[in-house]
Short mmCIF file of C-alpha atoms in Angstrom, two decimals:
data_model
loop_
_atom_site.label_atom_id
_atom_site.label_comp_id
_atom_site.label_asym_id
_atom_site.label_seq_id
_atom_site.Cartn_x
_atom_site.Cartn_y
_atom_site.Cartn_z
CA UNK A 1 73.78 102.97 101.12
CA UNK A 2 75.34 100.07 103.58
CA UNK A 3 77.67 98.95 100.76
CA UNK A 4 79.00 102.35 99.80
CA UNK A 5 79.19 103.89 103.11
CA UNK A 6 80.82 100.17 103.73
CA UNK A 7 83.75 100.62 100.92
CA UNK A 8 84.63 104.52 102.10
CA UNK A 9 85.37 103.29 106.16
CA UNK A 10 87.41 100.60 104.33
CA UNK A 11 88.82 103.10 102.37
CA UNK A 12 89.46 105.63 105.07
CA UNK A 13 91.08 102.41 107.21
CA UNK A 14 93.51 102.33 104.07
CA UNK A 15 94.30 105.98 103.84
CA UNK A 16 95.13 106.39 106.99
CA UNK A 17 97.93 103.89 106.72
CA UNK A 18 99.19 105.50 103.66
CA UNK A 19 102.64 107.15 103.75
CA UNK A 20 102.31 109.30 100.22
CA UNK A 21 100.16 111.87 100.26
CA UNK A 22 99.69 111.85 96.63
CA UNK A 23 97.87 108.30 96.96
CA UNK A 24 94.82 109.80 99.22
CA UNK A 25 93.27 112.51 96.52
CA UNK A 26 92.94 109.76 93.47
CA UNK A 27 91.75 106.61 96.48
CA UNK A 28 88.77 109.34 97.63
CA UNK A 29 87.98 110.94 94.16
CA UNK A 30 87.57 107.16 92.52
CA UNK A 31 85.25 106.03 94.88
CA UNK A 32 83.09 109.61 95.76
CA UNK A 33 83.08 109.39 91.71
CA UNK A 34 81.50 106.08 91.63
CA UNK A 35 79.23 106.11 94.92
CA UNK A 36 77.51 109.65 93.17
CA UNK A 37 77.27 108.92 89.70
CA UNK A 38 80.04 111.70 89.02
CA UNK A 39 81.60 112.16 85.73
CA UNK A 40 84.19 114.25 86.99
CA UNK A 41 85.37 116.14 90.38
CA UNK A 42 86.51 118.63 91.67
CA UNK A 43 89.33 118.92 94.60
CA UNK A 44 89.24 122.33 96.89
CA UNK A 45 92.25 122.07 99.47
CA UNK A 46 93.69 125.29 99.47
CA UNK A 47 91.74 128.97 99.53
CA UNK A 48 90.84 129.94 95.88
CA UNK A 49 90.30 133.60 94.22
CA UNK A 50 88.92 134.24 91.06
CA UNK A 51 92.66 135.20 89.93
CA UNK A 52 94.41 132.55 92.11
CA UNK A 53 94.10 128.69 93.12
CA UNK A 54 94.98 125.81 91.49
CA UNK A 55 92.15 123.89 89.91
CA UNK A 56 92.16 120.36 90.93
CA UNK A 57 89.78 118.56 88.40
CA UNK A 58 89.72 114.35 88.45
CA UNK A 59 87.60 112.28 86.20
CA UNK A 60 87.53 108.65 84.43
CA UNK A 61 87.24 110.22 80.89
CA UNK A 62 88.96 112.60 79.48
CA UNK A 63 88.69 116.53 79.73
CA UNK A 64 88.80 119.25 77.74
CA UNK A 65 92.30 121.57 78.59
CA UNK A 66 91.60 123.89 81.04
CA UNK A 67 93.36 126.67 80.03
CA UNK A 68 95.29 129.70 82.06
CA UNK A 69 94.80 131.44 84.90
CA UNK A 70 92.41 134.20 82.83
CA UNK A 71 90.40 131.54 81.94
CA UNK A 72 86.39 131.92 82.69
CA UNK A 73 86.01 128.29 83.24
CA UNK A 74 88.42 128.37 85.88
CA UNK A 75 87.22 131.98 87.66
CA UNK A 76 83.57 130.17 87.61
CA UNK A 77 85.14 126.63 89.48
CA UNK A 78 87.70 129.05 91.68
CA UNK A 79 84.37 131.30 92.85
CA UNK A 80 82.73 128.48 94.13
CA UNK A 81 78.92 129.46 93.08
CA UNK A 82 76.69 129.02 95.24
CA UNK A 83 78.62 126.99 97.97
CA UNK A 84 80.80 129.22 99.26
CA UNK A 85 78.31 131.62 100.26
CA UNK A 86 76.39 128.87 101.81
CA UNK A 87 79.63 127.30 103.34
CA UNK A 88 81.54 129.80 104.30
CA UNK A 89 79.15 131.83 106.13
CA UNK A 90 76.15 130.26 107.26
CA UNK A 91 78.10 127.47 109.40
CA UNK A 92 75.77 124.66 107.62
CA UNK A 93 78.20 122.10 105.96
CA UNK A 94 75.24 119.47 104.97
CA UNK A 95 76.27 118.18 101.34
CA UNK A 96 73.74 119.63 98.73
CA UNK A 97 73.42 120.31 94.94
CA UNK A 98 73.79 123.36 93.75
CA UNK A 99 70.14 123.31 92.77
CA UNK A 100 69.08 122.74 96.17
CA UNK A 101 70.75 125.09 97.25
CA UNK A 102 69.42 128.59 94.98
CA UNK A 103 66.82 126.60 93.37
CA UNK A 104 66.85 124.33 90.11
CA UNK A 105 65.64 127.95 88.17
CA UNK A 106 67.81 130.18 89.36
CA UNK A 107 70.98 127.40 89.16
CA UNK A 108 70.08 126.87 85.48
CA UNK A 109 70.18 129.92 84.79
CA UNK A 110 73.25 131.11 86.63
CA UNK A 111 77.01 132.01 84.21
CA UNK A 112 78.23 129.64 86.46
CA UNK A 113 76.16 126.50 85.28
CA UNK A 114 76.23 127.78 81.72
CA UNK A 115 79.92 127.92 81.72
CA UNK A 116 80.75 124.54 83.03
CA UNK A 117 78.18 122.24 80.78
CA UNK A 118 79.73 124.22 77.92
CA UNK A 119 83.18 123.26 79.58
CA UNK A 120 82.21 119.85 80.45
CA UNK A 121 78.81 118.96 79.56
CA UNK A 122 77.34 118.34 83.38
CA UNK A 123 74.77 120.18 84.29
CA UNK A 124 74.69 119.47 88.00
CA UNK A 125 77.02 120.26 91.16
CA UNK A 126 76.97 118.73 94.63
CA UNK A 127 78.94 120.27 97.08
CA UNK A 128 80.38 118.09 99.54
CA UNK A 129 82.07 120.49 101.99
CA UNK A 130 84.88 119.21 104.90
CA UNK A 131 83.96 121.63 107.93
CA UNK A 132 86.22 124.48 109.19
CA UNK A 133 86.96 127.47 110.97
CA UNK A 134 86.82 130.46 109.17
CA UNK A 135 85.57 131.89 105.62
CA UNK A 136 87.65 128.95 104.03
CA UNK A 137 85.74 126.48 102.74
CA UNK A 138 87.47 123.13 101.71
CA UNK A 139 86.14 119.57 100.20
CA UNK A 140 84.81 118.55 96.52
CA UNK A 141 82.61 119.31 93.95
CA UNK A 142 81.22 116.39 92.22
CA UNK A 143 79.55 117.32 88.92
CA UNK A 144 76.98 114.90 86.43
CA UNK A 145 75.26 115.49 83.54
CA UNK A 146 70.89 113.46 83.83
CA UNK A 147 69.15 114.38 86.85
CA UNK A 148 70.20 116.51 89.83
CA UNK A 149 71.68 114.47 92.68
CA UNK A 150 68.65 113.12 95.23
CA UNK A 151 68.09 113.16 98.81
CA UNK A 152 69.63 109.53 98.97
CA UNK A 153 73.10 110.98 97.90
CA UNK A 154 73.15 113.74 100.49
CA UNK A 155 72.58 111.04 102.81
CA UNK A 156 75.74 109.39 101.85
CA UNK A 157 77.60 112.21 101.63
CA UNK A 158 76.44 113.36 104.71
CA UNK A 159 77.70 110.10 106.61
CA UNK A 160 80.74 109.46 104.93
CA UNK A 161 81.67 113.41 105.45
CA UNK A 162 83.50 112.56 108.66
CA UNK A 163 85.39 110.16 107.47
CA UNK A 164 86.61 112.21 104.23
CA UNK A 165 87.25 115.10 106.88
CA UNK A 166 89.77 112.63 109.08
CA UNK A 167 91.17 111.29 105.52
CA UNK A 168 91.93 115.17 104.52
CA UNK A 169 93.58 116.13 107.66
CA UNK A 170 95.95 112.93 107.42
CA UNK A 171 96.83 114.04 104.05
CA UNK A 172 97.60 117.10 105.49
CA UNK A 173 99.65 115.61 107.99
CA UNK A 174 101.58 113.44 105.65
CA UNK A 175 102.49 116.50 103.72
CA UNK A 176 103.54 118.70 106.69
CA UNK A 177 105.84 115.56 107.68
CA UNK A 178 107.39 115.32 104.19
CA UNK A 179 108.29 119.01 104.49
CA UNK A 180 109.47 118.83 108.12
CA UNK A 181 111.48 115.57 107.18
CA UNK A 182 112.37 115.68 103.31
CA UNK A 183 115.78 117.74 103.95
CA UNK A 184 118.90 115.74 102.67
CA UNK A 185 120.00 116.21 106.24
CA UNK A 186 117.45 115.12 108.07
CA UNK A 187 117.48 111.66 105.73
CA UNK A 188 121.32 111.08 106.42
CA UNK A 189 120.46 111.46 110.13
CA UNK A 190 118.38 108.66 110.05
CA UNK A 191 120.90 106.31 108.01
CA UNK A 192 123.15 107.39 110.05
CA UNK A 193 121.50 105.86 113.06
CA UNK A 194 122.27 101.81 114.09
CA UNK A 195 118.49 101.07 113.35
CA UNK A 196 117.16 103.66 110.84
CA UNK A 197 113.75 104.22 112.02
CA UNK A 198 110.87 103.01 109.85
CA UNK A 199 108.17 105.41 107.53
CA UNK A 200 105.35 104.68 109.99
CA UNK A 201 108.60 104.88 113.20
CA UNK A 202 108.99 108.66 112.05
CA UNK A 203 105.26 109.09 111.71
CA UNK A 204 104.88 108.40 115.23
CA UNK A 205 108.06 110.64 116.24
CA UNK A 206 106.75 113.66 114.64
CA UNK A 207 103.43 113.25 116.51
CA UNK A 208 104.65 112.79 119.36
CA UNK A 209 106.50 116.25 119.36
CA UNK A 210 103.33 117.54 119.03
CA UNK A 211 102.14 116.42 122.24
CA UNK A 212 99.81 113.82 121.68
CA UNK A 213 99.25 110.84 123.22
CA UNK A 214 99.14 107.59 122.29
CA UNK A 215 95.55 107.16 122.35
CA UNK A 216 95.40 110.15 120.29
CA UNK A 217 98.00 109.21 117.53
CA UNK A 218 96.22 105.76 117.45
CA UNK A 219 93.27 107.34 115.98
CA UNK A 220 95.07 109.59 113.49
CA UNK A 221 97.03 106.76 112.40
CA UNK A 222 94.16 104.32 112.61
CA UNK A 223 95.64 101.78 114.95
CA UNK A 224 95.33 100.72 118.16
CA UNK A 225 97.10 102.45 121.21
CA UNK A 226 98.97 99.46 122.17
CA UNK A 227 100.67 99.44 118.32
CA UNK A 228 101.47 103.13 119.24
CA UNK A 229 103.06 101.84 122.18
CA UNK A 230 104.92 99.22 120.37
CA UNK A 231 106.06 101.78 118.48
CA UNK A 232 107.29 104.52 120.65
CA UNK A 233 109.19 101.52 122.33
CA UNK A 234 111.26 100.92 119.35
CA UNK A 235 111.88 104.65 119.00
CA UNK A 236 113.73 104.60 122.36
CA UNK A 237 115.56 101.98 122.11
CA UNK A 238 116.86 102.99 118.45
CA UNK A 239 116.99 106.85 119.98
CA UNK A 240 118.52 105.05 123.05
CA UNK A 241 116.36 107.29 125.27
CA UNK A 242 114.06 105.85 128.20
CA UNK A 243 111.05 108.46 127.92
CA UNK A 244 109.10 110.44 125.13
CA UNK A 245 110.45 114.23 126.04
CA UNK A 246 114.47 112.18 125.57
CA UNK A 247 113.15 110.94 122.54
CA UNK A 248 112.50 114.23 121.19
CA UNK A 249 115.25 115.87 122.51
CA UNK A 250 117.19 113.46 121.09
CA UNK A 251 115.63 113.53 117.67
CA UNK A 252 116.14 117.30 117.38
CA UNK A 253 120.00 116.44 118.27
CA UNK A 254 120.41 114.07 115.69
CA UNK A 255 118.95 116.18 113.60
CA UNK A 256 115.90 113.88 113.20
CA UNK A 257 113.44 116.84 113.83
CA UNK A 258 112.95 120.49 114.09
CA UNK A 259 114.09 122.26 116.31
CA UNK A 260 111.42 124.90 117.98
CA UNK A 261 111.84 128.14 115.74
CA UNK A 262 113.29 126.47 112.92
CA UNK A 263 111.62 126.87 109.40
CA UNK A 264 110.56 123.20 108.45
CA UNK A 265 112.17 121.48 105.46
#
């Protein structure tokens, strides 16, 4: 367990120095894939209905066409059966099977597991949940075909699960700066300044209008405090500001940010 637990902090290290957040979902899914024995896997990131949701499926063979949105396959991967009863309302987010869960009998014999080793031919689900507030229930669904997953892989899944959780919410984060900073405007603004500021430069800006401190955007960037420093330095000099509240004044001036009230993007 050392080695795999091992590879996902060296993973998460990596992710959170990523500046797409289409590279996190296929970094996490390839290695939660190969530390489980998972033939394929299944991404829940937004709230799902039976009639609604995109269905986020990754795996290193190929799939059978999932087809539209009245598609049974998809209503039985959208309803989450049984984690999102478990999940969403008992307040327990230890990674388990499904079996574990309701029982290898009653699993077996649920339309849920008959509809997905028809779809796919697995025959087991482990639910490896990212905890929340709320009835939503986010994380992934790793499915295999053999035996149901053991105590050893809830384990792992159970110490890696905070570092998937911190991986998630920089994804997030990464996405909510694309759409606060992808505008046409907002890009000439920074060309049009005498030092453009750098990717990981406007990373730091847009956290810092959120109030945190250094220490604090050192974690969710996964680097030191003094780099943060080193950073916000060269934001005020480029910003030619002396302090972080001028930086982000000046920012929404130049049209660098948002300004409070506006719709992002």
């Amino acid at each position: 367990m050392s080695d795999r637990y091992a590879r996902m902090l060296d993973l998460a290290v990596e992710v959170m120095s990523a500046e797409s957040p289409e590279s996190v979902w296929p970094m996490l899914t390839e290695e939660l894939l190969a530390a489980l024995d998972g033939e394929l896997i299944v991404v829940k990131e937004v709230p799902w209905t039976r009639e609604r949701g995109s269905v986020v499926i990754r795996s290193p063979r190929r799939l059978p066409e999932i087809g539209a949105g009245d598609d049974p396959v998809q209503e039985h991967i959208r309803s989450g059966y049984p984690f999102i009863d478990r999940y969403g309302a008992s307040g327990d987010w230890t990674p388990q099977s499904a079996a574990r869960v309701v029982g290898a009998r009653t699993w077996r014999s649920s339309p849920t597991a008959d509809a997905l080793h028809q779809a796919f031919g697995t025959r087991h689900v482990f639910g490896l949940p990212l905890p929340g507030r709320g009835p939503h229930v986010s994380g992934f669904l790793v499915h295999r075909s053999g035996g149901d997953f053991s105590r050893h892989d809830e384990r792992y899944a159970t110490r890696v699960q905070p570092l998937l959780t911190a991986a998630t919410a920089h994804r997030s984060l990464l996405s909510a700066l694309r759409a606060a900073s992808g505008s046409e405007r907002r890009r000439q603004a920074n060309r049009s300044l005498a030092a453009p500021l750098t990717p990981r430069e406007t990373h730091v800006l847009h956290l810092l209008a959120t109030g945190l401190t250094a220490e604090v955007i050192g974690r969710r960037l996964g680097i030191s405090p003094r780099t943060v420093h080193k950073h916000l330095n060269a934001l005020y000099r480029k910003l030619g500001t002396a302090d972080r509240l001028g930086a982000v004044l000046r920012a929404q001036d130049a049209g660098l940010l948002p300004r409070p009230g506006d719709r992002a993007g």
